Tab-separated table of C-alpha atoms and ligand atoms in Angstrom:
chain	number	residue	atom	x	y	z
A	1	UNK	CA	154.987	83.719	28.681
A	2	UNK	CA	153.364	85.977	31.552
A	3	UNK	CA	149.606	85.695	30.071
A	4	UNK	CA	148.440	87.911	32.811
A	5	UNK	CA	151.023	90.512	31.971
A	6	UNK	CA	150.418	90.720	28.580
A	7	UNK	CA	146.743	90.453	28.788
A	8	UNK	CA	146.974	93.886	30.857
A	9	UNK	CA	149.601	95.274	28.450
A	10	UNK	CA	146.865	94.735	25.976
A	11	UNK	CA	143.946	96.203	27.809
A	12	UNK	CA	146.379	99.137	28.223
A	13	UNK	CA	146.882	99.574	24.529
A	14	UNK	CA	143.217	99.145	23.809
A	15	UNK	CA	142.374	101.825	26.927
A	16	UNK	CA	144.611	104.336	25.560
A	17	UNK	CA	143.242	104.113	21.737
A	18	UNK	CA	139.454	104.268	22.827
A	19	UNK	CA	139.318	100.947	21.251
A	20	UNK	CA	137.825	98.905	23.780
A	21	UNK	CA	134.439	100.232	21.986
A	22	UNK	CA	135.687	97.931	19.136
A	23	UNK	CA	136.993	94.989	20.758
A	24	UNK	CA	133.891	92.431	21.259
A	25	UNK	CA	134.534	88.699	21.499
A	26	UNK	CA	132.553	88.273	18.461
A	27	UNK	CA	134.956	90.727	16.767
A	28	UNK	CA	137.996	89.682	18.768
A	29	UNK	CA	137.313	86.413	17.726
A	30	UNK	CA	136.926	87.190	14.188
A	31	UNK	CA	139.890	88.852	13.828
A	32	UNK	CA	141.630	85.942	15.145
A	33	UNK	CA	140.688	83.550	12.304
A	34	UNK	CA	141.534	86.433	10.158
A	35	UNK	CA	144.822	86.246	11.248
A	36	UNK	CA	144.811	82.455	11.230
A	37	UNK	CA	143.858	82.563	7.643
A	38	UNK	CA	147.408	85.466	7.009
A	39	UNK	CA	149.378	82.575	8.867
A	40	UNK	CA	148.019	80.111	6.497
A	41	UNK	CA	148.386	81.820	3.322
A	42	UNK	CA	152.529	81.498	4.010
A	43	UNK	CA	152.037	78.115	3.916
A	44	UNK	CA	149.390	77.913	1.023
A	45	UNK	CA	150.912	76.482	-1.816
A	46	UNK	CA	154.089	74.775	-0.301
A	47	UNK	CA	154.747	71.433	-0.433
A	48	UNK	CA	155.716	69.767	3.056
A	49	UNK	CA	159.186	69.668	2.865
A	50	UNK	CA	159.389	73.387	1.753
A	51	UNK	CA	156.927	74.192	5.179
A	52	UNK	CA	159.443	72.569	6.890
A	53	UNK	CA	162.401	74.901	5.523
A	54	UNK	CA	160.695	78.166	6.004
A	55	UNK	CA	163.208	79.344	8.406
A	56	UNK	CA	165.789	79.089	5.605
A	57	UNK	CA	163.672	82.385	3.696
A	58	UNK	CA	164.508	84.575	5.995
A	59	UNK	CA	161.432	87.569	4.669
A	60	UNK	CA	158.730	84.572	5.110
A	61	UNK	CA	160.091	83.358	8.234
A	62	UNK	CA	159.781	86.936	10.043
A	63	UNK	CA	156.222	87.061	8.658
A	64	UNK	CA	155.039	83.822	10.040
A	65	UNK	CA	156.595	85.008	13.033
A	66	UNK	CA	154.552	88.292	12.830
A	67	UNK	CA	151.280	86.312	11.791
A	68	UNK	CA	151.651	84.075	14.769
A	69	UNK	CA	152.305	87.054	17.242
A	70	UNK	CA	148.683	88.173	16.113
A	71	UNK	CA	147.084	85.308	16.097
A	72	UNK	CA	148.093	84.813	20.050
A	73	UNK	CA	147.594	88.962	20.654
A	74	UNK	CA	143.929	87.982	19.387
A	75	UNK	CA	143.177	84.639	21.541
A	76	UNK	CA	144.741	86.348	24.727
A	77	UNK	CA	142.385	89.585	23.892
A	78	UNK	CA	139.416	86.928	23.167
A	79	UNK	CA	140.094	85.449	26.712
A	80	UNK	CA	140.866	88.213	28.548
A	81	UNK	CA	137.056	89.818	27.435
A	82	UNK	CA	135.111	86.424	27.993
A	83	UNK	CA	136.585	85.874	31.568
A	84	UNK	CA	138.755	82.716	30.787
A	85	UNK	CA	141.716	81.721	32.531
A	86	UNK	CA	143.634	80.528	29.295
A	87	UNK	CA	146.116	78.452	31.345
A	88	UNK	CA	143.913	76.812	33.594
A	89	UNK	CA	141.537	76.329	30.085
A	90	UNK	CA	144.801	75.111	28.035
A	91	UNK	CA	145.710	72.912	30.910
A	92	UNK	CA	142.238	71.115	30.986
A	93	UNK	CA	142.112	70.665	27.692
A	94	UNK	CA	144.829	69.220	27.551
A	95	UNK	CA	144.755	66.801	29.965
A	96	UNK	CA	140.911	65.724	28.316
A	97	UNK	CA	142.988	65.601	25.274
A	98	UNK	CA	144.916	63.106	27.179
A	99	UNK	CA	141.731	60.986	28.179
A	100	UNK	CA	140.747	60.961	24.500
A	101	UNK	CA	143.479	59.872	22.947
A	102	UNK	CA	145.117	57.111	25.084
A	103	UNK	CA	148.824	56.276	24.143
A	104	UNK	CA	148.457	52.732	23.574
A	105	UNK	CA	145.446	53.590	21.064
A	106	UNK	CA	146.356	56.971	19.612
A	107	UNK	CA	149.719	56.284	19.052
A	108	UNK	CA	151.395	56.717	15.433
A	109	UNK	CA	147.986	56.965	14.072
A	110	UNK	CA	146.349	60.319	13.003
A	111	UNK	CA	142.843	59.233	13.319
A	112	UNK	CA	140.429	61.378	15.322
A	113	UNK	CA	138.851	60.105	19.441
A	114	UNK	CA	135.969	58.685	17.880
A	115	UNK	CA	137.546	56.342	15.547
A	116	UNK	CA	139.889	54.518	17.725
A	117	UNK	CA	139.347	51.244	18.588
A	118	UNK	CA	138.929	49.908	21.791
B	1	LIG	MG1	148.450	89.875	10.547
């Protein structure tokens, strides 16, 4: 994914629709969760295995695929407004992640940083 490239294809489409008067991070960031919450609602109600299958219901599957295409449209809007490199952010985080959850501690277990033993 080109996150620079589609951040500015964004800014374009906002630009262009006078929308930009619209898109605050408090609203760009509500949307997202709004979005998160139509992503979830496909999944609401299904048991595990049946999440798992989703790609065998072909209507569902394209609208999870939709609802998570909005949900990144939002987070790269969100970023793009507040100034945040999302890679360099994603790549951090990830690597504190790392730190946080040690392999020999975290692994196989579901259990969140603060519970593991040392
Ligand atoms: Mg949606």
């Amino acid at each position: 994914m080109n996150i620079d490239a589609i951040q500015e294809n964004l800014r374009r489409f906002a630009e262009a629709r006078d929308w930009n008067r619209f898109h605050s991070p408090k609203n760009m960031a509500m949307a997202l969760i709004v979005e998160a919450a139509e992503l979830l609602e496909h999944f609401q109600w299904r048991t595990e295995e049946e999440s798992w299958r989703l790609s065998t219901h072909p209507e569902d599957y394209h609208a999870v695929r939709e609802e998570i295409a909005d949900v990144q449209i939002y987070l790269l809007r969100l970023a793009d407004l507040l100034g945040i490199d999302l890679e360099r952010a994603v790549l951090e985080k990830m690597d504190k992640n790392a730190e946080k959850y040690p392999v020999d501690l975290a692994k196989g277990n579901a259990l969140k940083y603060d519970r593991l033993r040392k």
